[in-house]
Coordinates of C-alpha atoms in Angstrom, one line a residue:
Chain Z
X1 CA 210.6 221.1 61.9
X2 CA 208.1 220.3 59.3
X3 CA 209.5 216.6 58.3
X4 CA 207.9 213.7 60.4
X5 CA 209.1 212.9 63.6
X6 CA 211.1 209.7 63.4
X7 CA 211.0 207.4 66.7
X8 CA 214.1 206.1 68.1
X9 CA 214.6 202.7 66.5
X10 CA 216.8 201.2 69.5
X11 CA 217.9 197.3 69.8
X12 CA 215.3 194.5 71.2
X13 CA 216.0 191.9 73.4
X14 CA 215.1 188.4 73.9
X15 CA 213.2 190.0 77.4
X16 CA 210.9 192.3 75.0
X17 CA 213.0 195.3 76.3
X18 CA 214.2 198.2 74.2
X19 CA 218.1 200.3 74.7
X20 CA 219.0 203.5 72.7
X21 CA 222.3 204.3 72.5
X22 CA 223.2 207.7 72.5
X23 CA 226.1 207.3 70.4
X24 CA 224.1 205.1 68.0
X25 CA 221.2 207.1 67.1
X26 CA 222.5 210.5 68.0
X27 CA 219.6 213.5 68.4
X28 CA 220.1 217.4 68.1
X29 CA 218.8 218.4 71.6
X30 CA 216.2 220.7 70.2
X31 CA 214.6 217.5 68.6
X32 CA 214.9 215.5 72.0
X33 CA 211.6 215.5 73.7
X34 CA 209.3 214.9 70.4
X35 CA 211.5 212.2 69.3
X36 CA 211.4 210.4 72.6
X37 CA 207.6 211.3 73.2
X38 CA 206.9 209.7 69.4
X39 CA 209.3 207.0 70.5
X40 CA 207.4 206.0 73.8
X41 CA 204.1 206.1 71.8
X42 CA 205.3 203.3 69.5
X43 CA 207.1 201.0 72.5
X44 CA 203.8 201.4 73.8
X45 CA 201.4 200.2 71.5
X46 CA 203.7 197.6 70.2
X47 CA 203.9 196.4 73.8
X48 CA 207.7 196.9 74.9
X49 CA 208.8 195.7 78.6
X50 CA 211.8 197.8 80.0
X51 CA 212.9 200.8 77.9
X52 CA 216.5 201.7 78.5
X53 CA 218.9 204.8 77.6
X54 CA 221.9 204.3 77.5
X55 CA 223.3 208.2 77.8
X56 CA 227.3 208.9 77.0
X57 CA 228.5 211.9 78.8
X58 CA 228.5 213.9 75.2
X59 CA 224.6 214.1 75.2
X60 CA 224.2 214.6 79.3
X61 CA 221.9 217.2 78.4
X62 CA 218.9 214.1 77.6
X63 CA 219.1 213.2 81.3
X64 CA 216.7 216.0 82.8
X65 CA 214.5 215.3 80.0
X66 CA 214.7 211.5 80.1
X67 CA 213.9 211.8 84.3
X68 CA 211.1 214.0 83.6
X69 CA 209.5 211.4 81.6
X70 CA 209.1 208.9 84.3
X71 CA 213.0 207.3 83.3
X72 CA 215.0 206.6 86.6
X73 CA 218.6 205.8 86.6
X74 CA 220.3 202.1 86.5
X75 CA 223.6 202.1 86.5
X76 CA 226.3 204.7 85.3
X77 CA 229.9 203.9 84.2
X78 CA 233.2 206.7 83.7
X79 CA 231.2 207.6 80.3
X80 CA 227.9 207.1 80.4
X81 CA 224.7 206.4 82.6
X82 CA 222.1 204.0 81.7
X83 CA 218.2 205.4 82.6
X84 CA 215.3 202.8 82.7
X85 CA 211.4 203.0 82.8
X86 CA 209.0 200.1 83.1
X87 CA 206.1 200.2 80.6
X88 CA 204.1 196.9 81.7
X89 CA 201.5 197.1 84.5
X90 CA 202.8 193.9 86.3
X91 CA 206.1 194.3 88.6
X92 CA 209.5 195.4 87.1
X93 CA 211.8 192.0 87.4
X94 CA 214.7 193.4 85.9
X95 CA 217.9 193.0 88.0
X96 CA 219.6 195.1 90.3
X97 CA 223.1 196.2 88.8
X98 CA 226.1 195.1 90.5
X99 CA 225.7 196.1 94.3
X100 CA 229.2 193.6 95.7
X101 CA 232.8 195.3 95.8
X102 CA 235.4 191.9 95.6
X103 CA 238.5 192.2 97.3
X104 CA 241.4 190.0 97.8
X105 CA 243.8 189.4 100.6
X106 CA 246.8 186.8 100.5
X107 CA 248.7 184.8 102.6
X108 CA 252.1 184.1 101.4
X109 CA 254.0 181.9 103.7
X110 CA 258.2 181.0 103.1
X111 CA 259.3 177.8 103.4
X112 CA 261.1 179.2 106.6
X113 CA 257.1 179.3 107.7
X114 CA 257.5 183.3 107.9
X115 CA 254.5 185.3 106.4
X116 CA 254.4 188.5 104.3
X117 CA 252.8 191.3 106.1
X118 CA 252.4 194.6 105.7
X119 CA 251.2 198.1 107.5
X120 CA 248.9 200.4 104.9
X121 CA 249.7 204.2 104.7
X122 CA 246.4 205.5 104.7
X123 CA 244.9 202.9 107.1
X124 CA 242.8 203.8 110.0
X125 CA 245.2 201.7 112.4
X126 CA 248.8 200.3 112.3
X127 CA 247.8 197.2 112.1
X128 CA 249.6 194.4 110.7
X129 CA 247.6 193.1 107.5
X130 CA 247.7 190.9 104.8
X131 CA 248.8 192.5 101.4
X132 CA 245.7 192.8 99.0
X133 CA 243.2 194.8 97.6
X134 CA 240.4 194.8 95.0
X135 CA 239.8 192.8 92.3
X136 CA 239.5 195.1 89.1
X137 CA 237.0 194.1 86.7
X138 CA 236.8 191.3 84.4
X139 CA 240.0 190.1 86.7
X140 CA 240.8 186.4 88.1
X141 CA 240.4 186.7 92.0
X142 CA 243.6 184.5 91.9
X143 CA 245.2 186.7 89.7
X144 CA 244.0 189.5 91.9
X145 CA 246.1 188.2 94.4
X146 CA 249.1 187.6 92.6
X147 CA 248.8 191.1 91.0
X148 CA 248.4 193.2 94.5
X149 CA 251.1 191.1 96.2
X150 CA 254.1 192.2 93.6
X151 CA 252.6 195.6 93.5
X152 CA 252.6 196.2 97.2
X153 CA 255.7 193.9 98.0
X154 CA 257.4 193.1 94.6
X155 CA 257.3 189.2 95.7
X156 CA 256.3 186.7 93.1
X157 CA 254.3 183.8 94.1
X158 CA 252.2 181.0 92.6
X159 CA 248.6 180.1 93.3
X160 CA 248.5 177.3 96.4
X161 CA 244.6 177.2 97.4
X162 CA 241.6 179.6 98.0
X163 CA 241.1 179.7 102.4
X164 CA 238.5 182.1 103.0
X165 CA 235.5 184.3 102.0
X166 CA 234.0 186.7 104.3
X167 CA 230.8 188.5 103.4
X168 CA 229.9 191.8 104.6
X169 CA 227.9 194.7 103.9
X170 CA 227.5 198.4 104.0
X171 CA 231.1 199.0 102.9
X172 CA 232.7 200.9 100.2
X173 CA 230.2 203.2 98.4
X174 CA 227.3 201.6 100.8
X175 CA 228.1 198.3 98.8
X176 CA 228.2 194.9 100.1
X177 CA 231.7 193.4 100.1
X178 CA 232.9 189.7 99.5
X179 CA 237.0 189.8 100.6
X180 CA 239.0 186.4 99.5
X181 CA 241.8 185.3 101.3
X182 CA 244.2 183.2 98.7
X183 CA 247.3 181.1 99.6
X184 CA 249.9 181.9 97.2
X185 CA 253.4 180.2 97.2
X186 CA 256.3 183.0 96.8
X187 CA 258.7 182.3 94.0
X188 CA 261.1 185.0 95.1
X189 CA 262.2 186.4 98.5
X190 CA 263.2 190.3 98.3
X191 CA 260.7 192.7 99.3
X192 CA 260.8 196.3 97.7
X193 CA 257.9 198.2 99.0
X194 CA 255.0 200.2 97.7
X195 CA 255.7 203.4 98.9
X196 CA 252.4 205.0 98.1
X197 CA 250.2 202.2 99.5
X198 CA 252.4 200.9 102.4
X199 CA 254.6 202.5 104.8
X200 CA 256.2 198.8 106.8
X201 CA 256.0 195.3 104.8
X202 CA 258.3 192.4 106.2
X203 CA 258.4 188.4 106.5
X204 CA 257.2 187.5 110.0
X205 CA 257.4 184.3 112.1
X206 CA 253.4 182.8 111.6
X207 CA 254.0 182.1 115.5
X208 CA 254.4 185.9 116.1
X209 CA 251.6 187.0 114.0
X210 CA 249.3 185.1 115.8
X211 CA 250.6 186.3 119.1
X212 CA 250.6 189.9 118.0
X213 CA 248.2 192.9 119.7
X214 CA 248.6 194.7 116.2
X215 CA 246.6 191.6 114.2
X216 CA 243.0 191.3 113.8
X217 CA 241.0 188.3 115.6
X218 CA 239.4 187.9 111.9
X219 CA 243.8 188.0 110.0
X220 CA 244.6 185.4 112.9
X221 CA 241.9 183.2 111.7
X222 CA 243.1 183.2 108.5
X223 CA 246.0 182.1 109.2
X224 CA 244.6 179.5 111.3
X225 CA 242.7 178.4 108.7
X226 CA 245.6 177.9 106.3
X227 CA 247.2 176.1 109.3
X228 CA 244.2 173.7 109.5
X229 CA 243.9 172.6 105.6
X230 CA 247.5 171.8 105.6
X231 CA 247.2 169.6 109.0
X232 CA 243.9 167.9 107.0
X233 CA 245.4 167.6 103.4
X234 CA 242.5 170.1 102.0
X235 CA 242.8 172.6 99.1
X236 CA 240.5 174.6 97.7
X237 CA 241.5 174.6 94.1
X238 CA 240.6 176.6 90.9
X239 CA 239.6 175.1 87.2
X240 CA 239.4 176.5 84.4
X241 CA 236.6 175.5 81.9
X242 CA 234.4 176.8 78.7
X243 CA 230.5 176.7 79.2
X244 CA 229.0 174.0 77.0
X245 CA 226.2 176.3 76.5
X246 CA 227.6 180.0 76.6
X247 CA 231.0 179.0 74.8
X248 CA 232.5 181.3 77.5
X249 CA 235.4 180.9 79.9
X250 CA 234.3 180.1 84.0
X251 CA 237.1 179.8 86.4
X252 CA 235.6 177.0 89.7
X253 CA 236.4 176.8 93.0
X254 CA 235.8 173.8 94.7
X255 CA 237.2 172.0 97.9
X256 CA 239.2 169.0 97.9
X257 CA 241.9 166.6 99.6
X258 CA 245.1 167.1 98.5
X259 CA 246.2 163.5 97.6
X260 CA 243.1 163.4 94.6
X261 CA 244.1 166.3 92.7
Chain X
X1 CA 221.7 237.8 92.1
X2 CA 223.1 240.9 94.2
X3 CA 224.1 238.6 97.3
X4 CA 227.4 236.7 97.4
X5 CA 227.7 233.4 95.7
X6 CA 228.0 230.9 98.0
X7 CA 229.6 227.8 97.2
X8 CA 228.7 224.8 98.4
X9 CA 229.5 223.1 102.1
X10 CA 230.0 219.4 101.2
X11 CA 231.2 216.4 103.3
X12 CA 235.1 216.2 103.7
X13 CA 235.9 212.3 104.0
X14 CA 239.0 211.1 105.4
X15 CA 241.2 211.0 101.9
X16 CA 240.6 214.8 101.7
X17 CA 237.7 214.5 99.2
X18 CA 234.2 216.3 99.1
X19 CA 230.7 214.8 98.6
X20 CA 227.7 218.0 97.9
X21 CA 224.5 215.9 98.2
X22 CA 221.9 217.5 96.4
X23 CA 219.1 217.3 98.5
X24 CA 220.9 218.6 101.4
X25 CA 222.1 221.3 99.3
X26 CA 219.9 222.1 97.0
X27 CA 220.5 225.3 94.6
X28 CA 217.8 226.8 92.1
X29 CA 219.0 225.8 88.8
X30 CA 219.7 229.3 87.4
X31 CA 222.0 229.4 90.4
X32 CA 223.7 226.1 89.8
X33 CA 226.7 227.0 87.2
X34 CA 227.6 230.4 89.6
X35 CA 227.5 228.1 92.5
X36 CA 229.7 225.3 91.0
X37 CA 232.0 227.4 89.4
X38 CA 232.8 229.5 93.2
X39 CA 232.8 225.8 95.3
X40 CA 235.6 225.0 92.6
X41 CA 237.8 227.7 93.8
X42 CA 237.6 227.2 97.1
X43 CA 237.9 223.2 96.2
X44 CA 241.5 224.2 94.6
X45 CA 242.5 226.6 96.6
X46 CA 241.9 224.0 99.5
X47 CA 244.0 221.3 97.9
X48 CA 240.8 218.6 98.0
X49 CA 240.9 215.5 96.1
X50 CA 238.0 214.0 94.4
X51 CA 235.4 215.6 94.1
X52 CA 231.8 213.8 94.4
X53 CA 228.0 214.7 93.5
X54 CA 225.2 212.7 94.8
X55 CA 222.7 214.3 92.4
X56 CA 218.7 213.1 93.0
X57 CA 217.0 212.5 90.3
X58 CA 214.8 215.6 91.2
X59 CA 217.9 218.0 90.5
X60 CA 219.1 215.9 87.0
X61 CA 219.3 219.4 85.3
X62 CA 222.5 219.3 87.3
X63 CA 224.0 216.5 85.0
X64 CA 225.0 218.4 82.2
X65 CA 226.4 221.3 84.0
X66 CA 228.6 218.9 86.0
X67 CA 229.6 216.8 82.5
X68 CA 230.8 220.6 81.0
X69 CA 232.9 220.8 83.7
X70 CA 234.6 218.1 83.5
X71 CA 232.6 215.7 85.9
X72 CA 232.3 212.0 84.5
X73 CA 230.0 209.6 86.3
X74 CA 231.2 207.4 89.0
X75 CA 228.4 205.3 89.6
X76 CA 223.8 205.2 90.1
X77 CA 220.6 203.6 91.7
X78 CA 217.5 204.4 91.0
X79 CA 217.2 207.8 92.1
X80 CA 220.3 209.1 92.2
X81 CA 223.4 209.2 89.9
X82 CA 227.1 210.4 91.3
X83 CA 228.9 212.6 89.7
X84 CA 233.0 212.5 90.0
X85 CA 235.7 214.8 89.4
X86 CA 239.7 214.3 90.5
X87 CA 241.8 217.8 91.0
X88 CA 245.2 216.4 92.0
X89 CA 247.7 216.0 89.2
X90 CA 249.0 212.7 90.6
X91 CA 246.9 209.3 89.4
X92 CA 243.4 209.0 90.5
X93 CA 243.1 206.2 93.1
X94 CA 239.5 205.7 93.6
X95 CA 238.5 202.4 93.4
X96 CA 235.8 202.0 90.6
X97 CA 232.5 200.9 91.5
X98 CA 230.8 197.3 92.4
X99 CA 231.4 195.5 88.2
X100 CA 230.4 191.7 89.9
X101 CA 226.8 190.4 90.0
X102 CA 226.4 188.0 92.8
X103 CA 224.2 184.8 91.8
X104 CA 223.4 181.4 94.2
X105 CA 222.1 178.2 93.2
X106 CA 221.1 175.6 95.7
X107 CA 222.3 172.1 95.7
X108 CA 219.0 170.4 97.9
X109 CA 218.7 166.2 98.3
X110 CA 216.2 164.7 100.2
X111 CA 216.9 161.7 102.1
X112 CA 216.1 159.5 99.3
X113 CA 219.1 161.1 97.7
X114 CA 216.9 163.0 95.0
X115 CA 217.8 166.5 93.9
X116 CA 215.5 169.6 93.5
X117 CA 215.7 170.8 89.7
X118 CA 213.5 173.1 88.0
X119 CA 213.2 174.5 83.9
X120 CA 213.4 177.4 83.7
X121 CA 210.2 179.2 82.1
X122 CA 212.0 182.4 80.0
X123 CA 215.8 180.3 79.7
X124 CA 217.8 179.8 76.5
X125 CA 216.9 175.8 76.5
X126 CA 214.5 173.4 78.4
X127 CA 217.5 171.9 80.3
X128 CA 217.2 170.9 83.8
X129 CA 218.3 173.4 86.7
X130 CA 219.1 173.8 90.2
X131 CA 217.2 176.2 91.6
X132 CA 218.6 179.5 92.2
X133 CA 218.9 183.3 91.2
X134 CA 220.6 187.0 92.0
X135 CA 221.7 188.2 95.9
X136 CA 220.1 190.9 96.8
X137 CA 221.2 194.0 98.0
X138 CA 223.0 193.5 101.9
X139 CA 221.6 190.1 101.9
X140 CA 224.0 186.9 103.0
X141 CA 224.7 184.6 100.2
X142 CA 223.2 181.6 102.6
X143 CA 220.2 183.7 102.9
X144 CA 219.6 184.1 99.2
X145 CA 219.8 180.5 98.4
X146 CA 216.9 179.5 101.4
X147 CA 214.7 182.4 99.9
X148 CA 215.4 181.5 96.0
X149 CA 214.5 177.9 96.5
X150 CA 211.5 178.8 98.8
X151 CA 210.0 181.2 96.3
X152 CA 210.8 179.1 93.1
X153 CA 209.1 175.2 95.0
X154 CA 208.2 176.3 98.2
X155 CA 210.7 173.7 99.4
X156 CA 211.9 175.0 102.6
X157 CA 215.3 174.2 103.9
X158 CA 218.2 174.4 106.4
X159 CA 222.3 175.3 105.3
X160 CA 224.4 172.2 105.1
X161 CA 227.6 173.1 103.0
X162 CA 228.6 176.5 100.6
X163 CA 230.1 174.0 98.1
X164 CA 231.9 175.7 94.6
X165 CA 232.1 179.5 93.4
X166 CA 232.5 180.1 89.8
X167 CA 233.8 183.5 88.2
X168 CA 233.0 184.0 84.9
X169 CA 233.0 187.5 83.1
X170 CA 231.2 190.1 80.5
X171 CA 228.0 188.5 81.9
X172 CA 224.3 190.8 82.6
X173 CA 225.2 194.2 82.1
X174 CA 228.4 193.6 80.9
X175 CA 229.6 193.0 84.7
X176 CA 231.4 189.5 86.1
X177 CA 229.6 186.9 87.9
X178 CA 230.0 185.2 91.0
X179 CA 227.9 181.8 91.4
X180 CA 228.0 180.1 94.9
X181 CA 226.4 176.6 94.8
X182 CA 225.0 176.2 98.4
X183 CA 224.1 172.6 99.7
X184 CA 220.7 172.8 101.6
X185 CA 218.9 169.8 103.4
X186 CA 215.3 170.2 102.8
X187 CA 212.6 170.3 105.5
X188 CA 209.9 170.2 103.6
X189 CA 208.6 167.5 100.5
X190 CA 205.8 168.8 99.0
X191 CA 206.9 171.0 95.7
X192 CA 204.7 174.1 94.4
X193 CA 206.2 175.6 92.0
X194 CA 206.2 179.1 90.8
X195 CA 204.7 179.7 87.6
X196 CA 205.7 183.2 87.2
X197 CA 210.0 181.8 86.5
X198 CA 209.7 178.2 86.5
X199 CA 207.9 175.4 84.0
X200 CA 208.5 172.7 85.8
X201 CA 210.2 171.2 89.4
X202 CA 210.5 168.1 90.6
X203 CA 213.0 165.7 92.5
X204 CA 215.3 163.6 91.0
X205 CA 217.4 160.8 91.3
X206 CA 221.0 161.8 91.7
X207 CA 222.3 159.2 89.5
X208 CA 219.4 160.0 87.0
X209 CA 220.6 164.0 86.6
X210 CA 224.2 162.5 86.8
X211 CA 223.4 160.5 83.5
X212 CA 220.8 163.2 82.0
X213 CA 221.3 164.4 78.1
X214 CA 219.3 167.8 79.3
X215 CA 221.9 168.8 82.5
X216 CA 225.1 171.0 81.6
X217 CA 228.6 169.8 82.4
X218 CA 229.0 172.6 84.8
X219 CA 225.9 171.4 87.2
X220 CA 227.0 167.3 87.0
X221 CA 230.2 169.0 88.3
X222 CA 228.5 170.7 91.3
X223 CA 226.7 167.5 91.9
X224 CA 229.8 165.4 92.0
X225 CA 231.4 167.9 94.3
X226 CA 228.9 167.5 96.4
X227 CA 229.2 164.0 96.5
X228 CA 232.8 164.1 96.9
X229 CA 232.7 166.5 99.8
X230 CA 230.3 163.5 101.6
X231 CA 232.7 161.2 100.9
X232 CA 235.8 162.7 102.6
X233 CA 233.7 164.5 105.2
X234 CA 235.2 167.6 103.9
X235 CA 232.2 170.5 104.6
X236 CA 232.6 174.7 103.3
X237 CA 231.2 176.2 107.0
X238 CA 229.4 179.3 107.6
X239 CA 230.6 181.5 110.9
X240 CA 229.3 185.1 111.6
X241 CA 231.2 187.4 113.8
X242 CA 231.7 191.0 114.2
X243 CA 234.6 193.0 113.5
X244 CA 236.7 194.3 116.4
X245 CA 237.6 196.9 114.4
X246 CA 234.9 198.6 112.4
X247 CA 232.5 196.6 114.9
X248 CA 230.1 195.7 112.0
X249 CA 228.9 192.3 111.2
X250 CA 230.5 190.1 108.9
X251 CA 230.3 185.9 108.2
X252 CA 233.4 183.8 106.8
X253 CA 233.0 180.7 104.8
X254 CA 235.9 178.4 105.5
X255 CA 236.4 174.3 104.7
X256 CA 237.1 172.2 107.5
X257 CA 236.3 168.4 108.3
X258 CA 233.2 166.8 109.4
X259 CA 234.6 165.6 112.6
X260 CA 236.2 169.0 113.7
X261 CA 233.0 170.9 113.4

């Protein structure tokens, strides 16, 4: 190498902060370390806050180097991982990534007051549950619901009112976990089971549930809970709006009594 | 190397899938590929699932062996990034990691029916706000909003009401959002704001921020839930519990009336 080093040029944000993109501003691996060390001397004197890399899979082989120069890891997705190192003296006020799994569950109740349960296939009891799951990303909890119902039971329903949310942590992946329990009305009656996700899924008397050894104190309450906004006319509804400031869509969830909506 | 390889141990989990750690297994790096490529036979011969690498930011050389074979990443924090490969043929059914950031603001009226609102020192515009900021790791969403609006006015304060939740998505880090508004009754007066995130705090009439030019839709909408929650007696309540099940801790936020409490 006898041309000039040239420092990664990277994208500045309104926080000061600096992010390379691999796939942007590509560098042979041979040509790694100087560029970054040239790089860092630059952020430095022109008095950068948080330096981020954001490292595709392709060019993996920057990590060891990246970690050896004081870079520690953010966040990672399928494709790439994002490293991060703090140049300021005072304290590092950059967010945590995402650290909350969302999960929904529904209750669908007939107008014969039956609800749709199921038994999972890989579950660690035989309990009777609600059908649900998690909410993928950039998805509606609402349509979360909707979505695992017809793919665990094949029943259509409509969205009646949010119930519950239960916080709780050290779940999935050491994450903490909000679930949502979601009262959806069903449009259609036939159940045609999951087979790969549930091995029993029926419409049961609500009575019976809540009688039943093989339900949760937590599902009962649930359904108690449904049982109790109906008896005192509230909903929790969902409204779609546009953020005068961001120009971006917001679905909110707010409690009400039925006879103002 | 005259000795056997020895592949590595791992962690078998309950779907059939293995998890090497590498600080509890740690291998020399000229070691790492032999290693990797023996555990993989075994892995296949074995029928095993996924695949999973916990690799410490003190082994990172590890990253781009695992990406040439086929590893992607599944997920990080700060020291550690993990690693993910699926063997079956059938679909890969792991759910991805946490994608939702988890945000409170706090709804807090003195008894002279004045809000707490702050401006935000580093926000896009000088408009008034309720106080507020990110959950952190394992901590209750109730929690968060007592410790945001202590360390932002030193107002301390007691839970009342959870009272909206809006979704909205492709926010920081390209994750969704979840923002509870929380109403809190103050027990304190006396503002002292912090000048590290905020420019200025005060209270303020309700009917004042109601009528302000420098207050979003989105907040006049929290503030006339929260009026309209009075009015009906309608409260979002806060219950903790643990599960009989996985006997851990949990809390469920559910609406109910004033008078049933």
């Amino acid at each position: 190498m006898s041309a000039a080093i040239q420092p990664f040029k990277g994208l500045t944000d309104r926080f000061n902060g600096v992010t390379v993109d691999s796939q942007k501003e590509n560098c042979e691996l041979p040509n790694f370390l100087a560029t970054l060390e040239e790089s860092m001397k630059v952020w430095e004197t022109s008095k950068k806050r948080g330096i981020w890399f954001k490292v595709d899979i392709q060019q993996s082989d920057w990590v060891p180097i990246l970690a050896k120069k004081g870079f520690n890891f953010h966040h990672a997705n399928t494709d790439y991982v994002m490293m991060f190192r703090w140049l300021p003296k005072e304290e590092n006020n950059v967010p945590s990534y995402a650290h909350t799994m969302v999960g929904v569950g529904a209750v669908v109740v007939n107008d014969k007051s039956e609800l749709l349960v199921v038994r999972e296939r890989y579950g660690f009891t035989n309990w009777w549950k609600l059908p649900g799951g998690y909410v993928e990303p950039a998805e509606n909890i609402v349509d979360a619901a909707i979505r695992e119902v017809y793919e665990e039971t094949h029943i259509s329903t409509e969205f009646h009112s949010m119930l519950t949310m239960t916080q709780a942590h050290e779940r999935m992946f050491g994450c903490s976990d909000l679930y949502f329990i979601v009262s959806l009305i069903p449009t259609s009656t036939d159940i045609e089971k999951c087979d790969r996700e549930i091995s029993e899924c029926q419409w049961m008397k609500i009575d019976e549930y809540l009688d039943h050894d093989s339900v949760t104190e937590l599902n009962k309450f649930f359904i108690k809970t449904y049982l109790n906004y109906k008896s005192n006319c509230i909903t929790i509804n969902c409204k779609h709006g546009i953020h005068s400031l961001l120009k971006k869509a917001y679905t909110v969830h707010y409690a009400t009594k039925i006879d103002e909506k």
